Short mmCIF file of C-alpha atoms in Angstrom, two decimals:
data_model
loop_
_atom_site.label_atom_id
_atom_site.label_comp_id
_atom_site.label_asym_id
_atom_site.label_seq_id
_atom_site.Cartn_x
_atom_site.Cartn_y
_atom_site.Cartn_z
CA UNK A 1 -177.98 -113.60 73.62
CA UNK A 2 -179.98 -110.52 74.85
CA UNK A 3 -183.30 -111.66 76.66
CA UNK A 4 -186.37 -110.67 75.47
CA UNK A 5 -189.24 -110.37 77.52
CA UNK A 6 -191.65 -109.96 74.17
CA UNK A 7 -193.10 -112.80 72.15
CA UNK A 8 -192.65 -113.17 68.90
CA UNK A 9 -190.05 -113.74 66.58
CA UNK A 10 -189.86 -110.63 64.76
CA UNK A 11 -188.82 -109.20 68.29
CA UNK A 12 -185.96 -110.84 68.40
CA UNK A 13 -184.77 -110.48 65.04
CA UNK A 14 -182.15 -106.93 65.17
CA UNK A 15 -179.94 -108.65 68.40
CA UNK A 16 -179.52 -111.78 66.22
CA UNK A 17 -178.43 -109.59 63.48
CA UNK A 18 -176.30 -106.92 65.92
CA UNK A 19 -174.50 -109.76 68.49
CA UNK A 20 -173.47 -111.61 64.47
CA UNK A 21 -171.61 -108.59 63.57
CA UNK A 22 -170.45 -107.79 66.77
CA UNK A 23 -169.19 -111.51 67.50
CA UNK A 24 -167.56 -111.28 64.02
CA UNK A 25 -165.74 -108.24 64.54
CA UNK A 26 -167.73 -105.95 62.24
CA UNK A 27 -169.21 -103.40 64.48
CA UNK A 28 -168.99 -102.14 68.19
CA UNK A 29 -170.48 -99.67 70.63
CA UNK A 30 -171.17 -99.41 74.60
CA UNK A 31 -174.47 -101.34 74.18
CA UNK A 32 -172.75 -104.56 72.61
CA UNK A 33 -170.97 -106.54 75.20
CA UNK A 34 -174.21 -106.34 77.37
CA UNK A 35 -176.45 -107.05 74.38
CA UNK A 36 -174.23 -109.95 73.53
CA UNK A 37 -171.98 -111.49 75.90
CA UNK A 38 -173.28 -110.72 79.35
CA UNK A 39 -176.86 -110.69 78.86
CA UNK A 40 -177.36 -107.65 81.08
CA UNK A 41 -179.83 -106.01 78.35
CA UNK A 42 -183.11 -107.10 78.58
CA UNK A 43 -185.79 -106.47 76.61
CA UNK A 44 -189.52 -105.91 78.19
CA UNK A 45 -192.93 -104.19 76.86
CA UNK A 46 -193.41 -103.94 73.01
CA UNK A 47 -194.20 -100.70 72.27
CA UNK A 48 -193.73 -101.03 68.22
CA UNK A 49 -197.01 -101.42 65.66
CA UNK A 50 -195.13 -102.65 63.08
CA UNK A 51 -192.14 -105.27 63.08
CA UNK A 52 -189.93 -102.66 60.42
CA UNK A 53 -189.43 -99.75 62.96
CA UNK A 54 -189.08 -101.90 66.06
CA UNK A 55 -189.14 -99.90 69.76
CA UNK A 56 -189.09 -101.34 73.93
CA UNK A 57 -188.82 -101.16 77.38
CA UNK A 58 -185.98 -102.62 78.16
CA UNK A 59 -183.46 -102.74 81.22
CA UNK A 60 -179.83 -102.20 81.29
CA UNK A 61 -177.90 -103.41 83.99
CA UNK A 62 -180.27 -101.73 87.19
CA UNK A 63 -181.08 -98.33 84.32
CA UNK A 64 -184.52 -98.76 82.55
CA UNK A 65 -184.33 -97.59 79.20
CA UNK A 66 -186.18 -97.68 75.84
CA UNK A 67 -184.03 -100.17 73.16
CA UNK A 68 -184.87 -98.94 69.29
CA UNK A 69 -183.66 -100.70 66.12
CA UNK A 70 -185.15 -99.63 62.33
CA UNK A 71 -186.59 -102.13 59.84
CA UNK A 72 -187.33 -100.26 57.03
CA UNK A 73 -186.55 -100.58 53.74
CA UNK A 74 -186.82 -96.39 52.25
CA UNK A 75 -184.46 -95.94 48.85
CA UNK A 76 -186.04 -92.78 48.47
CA UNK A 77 -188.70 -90.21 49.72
CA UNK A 78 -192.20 -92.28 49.65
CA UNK A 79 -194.87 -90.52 51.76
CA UNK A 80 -196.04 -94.15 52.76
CA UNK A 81 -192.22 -95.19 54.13
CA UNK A 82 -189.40 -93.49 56.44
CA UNK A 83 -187.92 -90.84 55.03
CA UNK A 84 -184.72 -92.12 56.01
CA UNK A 85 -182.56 -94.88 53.74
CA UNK A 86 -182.05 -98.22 55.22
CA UNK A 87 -181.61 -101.63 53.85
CA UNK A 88 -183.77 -105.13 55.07
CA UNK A 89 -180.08 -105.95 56.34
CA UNK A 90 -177.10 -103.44 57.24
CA UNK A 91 -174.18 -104.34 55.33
CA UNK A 92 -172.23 -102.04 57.91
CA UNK A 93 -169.99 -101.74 54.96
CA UNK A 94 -168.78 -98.02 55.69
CA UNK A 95 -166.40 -96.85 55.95
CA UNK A 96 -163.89 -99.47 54.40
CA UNK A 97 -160.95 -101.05 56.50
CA UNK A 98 -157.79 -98.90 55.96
CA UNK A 99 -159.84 -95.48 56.37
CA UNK A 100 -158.14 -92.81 58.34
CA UNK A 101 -159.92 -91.02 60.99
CA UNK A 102 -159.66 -87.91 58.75
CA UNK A 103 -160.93 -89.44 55.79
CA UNK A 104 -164.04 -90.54 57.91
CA UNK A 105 -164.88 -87.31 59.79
CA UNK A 106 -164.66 -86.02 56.08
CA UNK A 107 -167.36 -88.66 55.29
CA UNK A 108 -169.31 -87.76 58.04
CA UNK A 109 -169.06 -83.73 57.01
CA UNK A 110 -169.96 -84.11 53.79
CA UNK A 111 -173.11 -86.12 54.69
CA UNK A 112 -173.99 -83.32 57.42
CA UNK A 113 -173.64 -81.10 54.47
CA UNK A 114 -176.43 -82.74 52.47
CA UNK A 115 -178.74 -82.89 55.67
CA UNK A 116 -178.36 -79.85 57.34
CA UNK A 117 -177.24 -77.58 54.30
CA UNK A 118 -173.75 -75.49 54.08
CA UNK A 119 -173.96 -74.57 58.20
CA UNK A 120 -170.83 -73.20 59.32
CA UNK A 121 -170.04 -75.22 62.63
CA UNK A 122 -170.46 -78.86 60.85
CA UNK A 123 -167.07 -79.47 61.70
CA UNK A 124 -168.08 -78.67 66.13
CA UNK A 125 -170.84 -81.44 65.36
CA UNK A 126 -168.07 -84.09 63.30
CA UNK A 127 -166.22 -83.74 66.57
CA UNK A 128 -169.10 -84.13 68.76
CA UNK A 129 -170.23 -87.06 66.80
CA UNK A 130 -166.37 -88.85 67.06
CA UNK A 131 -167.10 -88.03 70.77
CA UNK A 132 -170.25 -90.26 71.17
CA UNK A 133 -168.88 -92.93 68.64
CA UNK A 134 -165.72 -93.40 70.47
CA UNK A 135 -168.35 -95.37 73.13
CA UNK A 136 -165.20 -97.24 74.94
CA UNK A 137 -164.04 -93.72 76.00
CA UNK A 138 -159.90 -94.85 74.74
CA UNK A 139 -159.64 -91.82 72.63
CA UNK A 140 -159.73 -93.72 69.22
CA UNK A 141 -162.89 -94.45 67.56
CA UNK A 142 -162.23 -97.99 66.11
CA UNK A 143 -163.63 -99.41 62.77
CA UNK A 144 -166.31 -101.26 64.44
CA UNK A 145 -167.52 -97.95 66.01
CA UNK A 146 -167.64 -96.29 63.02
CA UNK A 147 -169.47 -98.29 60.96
CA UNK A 148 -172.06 -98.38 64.19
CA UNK A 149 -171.58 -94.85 63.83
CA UNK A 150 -172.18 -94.43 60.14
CA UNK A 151 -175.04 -96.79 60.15
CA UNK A 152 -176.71 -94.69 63.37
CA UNK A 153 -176.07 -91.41 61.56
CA UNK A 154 -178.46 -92.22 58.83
CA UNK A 155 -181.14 -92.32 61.37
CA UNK A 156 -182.62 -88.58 61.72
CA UNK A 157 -183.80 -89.58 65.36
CA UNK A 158 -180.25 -90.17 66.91
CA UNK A 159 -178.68 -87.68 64.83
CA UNK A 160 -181.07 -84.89 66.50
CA UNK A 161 -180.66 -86.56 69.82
CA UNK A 162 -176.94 -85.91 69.20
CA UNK A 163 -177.66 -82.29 68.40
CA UNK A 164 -180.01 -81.46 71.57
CA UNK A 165 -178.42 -84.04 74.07
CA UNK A 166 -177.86 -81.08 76.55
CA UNK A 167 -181.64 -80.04 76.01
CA UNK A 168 -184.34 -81.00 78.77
CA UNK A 169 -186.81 -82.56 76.79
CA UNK A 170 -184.55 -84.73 74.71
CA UNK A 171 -184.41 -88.30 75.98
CA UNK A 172 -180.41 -89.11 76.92
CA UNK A 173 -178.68 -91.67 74.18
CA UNK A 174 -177.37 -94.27 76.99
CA UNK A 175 -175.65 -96.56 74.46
CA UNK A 176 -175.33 -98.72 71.16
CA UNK A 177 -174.41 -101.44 69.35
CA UNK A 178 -174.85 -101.25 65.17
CA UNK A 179 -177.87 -99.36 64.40
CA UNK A 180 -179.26 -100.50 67.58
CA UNK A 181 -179.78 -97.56 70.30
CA UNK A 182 -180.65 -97.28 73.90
CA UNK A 183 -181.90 -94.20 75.10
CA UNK A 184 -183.28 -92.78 78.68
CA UNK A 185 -186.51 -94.44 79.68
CA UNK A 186 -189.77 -92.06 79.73
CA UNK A 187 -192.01 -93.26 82.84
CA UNK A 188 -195.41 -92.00 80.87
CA UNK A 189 -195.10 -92.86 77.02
CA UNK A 190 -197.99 -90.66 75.66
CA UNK A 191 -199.09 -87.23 76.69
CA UNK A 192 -202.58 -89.05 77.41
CA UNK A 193 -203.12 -91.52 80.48
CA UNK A 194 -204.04 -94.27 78.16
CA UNK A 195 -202.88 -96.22 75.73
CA UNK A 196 -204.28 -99.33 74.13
CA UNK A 197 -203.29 -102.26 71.82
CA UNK A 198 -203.01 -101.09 68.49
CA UNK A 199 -205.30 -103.47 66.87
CA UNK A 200 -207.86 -102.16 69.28
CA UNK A 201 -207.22 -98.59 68.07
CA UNK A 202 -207.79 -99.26 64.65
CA UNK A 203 -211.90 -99.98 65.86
CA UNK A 204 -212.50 -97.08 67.56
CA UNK A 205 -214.04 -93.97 65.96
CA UNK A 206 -211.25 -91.00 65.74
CA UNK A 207 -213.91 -88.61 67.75
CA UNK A 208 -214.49 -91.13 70.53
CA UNK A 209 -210.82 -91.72 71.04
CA UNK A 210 -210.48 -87.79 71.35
CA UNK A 211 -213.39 -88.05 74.19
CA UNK A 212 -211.74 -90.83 76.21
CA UNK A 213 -208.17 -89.27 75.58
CA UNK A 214 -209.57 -86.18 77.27
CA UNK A 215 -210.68 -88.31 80.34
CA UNK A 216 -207.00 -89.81 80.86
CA UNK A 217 -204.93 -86.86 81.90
CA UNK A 218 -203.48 -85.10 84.56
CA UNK A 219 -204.44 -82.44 86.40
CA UNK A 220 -204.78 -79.04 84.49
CA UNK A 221 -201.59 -77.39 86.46
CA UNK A 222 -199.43 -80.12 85.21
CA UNK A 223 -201.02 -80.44 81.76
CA UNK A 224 -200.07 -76.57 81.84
CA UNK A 225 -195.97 -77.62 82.43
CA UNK A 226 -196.34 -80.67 80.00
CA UNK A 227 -197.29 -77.96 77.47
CA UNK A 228 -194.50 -75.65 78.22
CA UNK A 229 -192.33 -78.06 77.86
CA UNK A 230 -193.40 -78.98 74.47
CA UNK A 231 -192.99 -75.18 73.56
CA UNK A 232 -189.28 -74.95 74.90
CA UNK A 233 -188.88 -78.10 73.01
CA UNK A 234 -190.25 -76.39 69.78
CA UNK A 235 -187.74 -73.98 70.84
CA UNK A 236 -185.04 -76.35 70.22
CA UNK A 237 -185.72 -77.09 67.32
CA UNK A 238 -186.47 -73.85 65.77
CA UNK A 239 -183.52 -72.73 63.89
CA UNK A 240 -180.91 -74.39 66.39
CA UNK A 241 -177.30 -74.25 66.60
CA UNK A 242 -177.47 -77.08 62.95
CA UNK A 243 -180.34 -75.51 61.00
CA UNK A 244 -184.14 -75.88 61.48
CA UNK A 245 -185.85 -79.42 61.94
CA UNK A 246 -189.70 -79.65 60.69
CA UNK A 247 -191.71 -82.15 63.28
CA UNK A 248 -193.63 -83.62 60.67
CA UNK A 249 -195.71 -86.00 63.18
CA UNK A 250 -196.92 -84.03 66.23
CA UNK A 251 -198.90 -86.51 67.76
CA UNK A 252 -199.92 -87.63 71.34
CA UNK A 253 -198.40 -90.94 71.15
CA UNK A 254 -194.59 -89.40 70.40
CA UNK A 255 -194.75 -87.32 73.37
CA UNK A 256 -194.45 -88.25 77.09
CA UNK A 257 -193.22 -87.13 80.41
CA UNK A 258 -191.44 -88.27 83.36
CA UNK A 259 -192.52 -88.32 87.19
CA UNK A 260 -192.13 -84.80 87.40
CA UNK A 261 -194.41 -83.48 84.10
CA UNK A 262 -191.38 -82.45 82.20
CA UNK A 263 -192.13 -83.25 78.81
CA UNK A 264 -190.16 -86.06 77.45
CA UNK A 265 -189.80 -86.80 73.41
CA UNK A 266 -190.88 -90.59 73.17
CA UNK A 267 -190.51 -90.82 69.11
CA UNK A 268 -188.33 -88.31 66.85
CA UNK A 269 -188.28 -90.45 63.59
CA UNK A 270 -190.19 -87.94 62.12
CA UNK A 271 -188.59 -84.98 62.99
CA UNK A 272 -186.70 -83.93 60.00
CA UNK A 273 -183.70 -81.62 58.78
CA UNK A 274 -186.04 -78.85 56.97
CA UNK A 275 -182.74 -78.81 54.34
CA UNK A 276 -182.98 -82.57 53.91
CA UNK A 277 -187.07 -82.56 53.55
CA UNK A 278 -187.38 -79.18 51.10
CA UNK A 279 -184.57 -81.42 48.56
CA UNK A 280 -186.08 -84.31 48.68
CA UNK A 281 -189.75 -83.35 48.13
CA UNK A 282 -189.18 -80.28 45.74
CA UNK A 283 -189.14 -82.55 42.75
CA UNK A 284 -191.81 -85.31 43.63
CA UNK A 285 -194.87 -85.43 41.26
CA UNK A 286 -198.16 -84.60 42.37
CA UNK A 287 -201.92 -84.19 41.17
CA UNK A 288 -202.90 -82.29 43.97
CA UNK A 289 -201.67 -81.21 47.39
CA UNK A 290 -202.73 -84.33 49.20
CA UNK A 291 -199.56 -85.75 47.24
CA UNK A 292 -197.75 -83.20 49.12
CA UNK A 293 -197.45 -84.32 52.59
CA UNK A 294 -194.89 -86.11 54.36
CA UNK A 295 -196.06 -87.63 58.27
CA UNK A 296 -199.14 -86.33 58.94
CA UNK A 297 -197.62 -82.61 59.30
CA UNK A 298 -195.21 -81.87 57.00
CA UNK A 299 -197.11 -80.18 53.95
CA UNK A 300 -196.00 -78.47 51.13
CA UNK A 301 -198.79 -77.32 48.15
CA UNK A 302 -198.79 -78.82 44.26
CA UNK A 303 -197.41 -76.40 41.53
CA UNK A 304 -200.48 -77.53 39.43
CA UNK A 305 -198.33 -75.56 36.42
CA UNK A 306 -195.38 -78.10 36.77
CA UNK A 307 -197.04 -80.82 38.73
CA UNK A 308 -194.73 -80.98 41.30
CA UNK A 309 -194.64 -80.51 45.08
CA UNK A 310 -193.14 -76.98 46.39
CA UNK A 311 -190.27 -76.71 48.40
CA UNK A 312 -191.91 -75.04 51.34
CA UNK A 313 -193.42 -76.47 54.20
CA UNK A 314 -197.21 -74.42 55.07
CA UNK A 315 -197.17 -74.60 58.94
CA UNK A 316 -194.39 -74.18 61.20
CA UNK A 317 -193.71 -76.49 64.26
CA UNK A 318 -195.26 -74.09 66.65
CA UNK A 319 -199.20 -74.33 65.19
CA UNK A 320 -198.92 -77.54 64.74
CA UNK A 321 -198.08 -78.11 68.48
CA UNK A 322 -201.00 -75.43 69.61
CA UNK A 323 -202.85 -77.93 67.40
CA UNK A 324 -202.73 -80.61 69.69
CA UNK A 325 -202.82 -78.65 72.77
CA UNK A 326 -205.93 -77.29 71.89
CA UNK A 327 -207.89 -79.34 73.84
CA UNK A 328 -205.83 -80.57 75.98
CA UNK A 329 -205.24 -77.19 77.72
CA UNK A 330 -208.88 -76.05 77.05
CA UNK A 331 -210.26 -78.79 79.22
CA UNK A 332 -210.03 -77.84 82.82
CA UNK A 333 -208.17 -74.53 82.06
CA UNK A 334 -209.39 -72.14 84.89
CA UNK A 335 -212.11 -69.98 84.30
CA UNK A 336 -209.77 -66.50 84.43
CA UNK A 337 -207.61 -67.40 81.65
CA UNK A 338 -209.96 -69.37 79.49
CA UNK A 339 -210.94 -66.95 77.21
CA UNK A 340 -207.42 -65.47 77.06
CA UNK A 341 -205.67 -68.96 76.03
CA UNK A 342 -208.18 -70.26 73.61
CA UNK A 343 -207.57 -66.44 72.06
CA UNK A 344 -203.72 -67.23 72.23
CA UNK A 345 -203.84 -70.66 71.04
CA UNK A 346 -206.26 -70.03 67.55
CA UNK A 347 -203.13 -66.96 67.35
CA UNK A 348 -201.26 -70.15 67.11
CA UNK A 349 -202.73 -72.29 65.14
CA UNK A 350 -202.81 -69.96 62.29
CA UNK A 351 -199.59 -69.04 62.02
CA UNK A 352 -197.95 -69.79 58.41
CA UNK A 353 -194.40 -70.22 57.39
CA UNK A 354 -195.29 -67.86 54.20
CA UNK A 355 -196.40 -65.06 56.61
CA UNK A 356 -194.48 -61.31 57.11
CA UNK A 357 -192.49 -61.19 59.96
CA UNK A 358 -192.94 -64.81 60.77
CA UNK A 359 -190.23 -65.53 62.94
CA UNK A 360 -191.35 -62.39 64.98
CA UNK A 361 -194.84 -63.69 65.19
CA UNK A 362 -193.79 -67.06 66.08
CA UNK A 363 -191.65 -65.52 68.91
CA UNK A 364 -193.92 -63.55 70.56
CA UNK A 365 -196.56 -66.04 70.12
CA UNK A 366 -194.59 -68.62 72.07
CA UNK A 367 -193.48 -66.46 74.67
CA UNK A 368 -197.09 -64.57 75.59
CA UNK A 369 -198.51 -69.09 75.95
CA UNK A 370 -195.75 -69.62 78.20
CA UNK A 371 -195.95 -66.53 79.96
CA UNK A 372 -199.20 -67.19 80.81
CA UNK A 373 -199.05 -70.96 81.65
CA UNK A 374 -196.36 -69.85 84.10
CA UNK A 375 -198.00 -67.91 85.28
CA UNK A 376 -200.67 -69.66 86.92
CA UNK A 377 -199.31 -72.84 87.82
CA UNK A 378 -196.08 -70.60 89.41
CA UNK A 379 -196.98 -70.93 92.90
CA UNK A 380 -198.58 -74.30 92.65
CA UNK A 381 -196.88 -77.93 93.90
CA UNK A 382 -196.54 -78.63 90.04
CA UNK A 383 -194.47 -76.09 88.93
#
């Protein structure tokens, strides 16, 4: 069995689960010998808060690497929950034995279909999906790897990491086993310098946190490339090559970096397909629009003549990220382009999806904040 380097015996709940399948025959992937047989994936620092969505350091073979395996029980959209479906235990029970390969790249279409919406190169992204699930590189994706597959696909974080895996700030997928994923280790796992014990969190006042978060970060020049690499990653997401994902949780804590400040995504769970979100929330019922959130960021208003929540998200990605780099750019920023970034970044911040010429705005906008940031960090060591 996998070693764990966590107490508690929550932790070690998913391997149990994954090595019983895998022993049994049920399921298979890259990660699962390791995980099961040779004990060459270890499991270190806890980074989870809650046992359902469970996330660590871990080590495979001589790689570091972050191991991630979902708890939660979601049936449907509940603001409170994941918006993604997933049972207390994975049957794995798709697809069936005696499924043909094209019968289950027609599976996987037809779910693409109600996540993304009626794209026209769903079938490039089947293939590219039968590419990763076929983890034993033989050229046949067995049942056991597609029902890992399946089970990973209802997860919006690995699908997107599927998507963007040739992208720079996307964290590699290095492996799985079941629903249980590996991916490329982030050395710093929060944009600030700091991070404590979540039980500790929960005491201290929201404005005091924002002081000492302030006092944990690196120097301005290499805040400056942490932020641009947040915008390229906005970028990314912003009407890509599969449709338009909403970052509905733009938060400190889900972003990180490596040795070199390139921004690194810690936590996509709650970056969603905007298809997937607008069908799932258009119908909920509401009494005002604080019913009409999903994350912290996703918001839609309350049709007070229907009582239901709109379709349409208020604020694209791109404020939401100028949002949190507010301050964090603002604080140390040199004196000669002070005034002109706090100008740029309030441009930002209001941006709406509702607006003229959005997409126009929200180009230009983007470009002119990493025009400038280039441009004065450029000829520094940091760049």
């Amino acid at each position: 069995m996998a070693r764990s380097l966590c107490p508690g015996a929550w932790l070690r709940k998913p391997y149990y689960l994954q090595c019983d399948k895998y022993k049994t025959g049920v399921i298979d992937g890259p990660a699962c010998n390791s995980l099961c047989v040779t004990e060459t994936l270890y499991f270190g620092k806890c980074l989870s808060t809650k046992p359902n969505n469970q996330m660590y350091l871990g080590i495979w073979g001589n790689l570091p690497g972050v191991v991630k395996c979902q708890m939660e029980q979601a049936l449907h959209l509940d603001f409170g929950t994941e918006l993604e479906p997933r049972k207390e235990i994975v049957l794995f029970d798709k697809p069936t034995r005696g499924t043909t390969v094209q019968k289950f790249k027609e599976m996987v279409y037809s779910l693409f279909k109600a996540k993304l919406g009626d794209q026209g190169n769903l079938s490039e992204l089947v293939n590219l999906i039968l590419t990763v699930a076929d983890g034993d590189k033989d050229g046949q994706v067995s049942l056991g790897e597609a029902k890992s597959a399946w089970a990973l696909l209802q997860l919006n974080e690995f699908l997107l990491m599927v998507i963007l895996q040739d992208k720079e700030h996307t964290p590699k997928l290095m492996g799985f086993c079941g629903d249980l994923y590996v991916m490329e280790s982030v050395e710093y796992t929060s944009l600030y310098g700091i991070s404590l014990p979540w039980v500790i969190e929960l005491f201290i006042p929201s404005g005091f946190r924002r002081s000492m978060d302030q006092l944990f970060t690196p120097s301005w020049p290499r805040k400056a490339k942490i932020a641009i690499g947040l915008l390229e990653f906005v970028e990314d997401v912003f009407h890509g090559p599969y449709g338009n994902f909403l970052m509905c949780d733009i938060s400190a804590k889900n972003l990180g970096y490596n040795d070199k400040y390139d921004l690194k995504m810690v936590d996509m769970r709650k970056i969603v397909p905007e298809t997937n979100l607008k069908e799932l929330i258009k119908d909920r019922h509401c009494e005002s629009d604080l019913d009409c959130v999903y994350g912290t960021d996703c918001r839609t208003t309350c049709d007070q003549s229907t009582m239901k929540c709109t379709s349409e998200v208020i604020q694209p990605n791109l404020a939401k990220a100028c949002q949190l780099l507010k301050d964090y750019l603002l604080r140390g920023a040199p004196t000669e382009i002070r005034e002109e970034l706090e100008k740029q970044l309030y441009s930002c911040i209001a941006l709406k999806v509702t607006a003229n010429q959005m997409e126009m705005e929200h180009s230009l906008i983007l470009n002119n904040l990493k025009t400038l940031l280039w441009k004065k960090i450029s000829y520094t060591n940091d760049s």
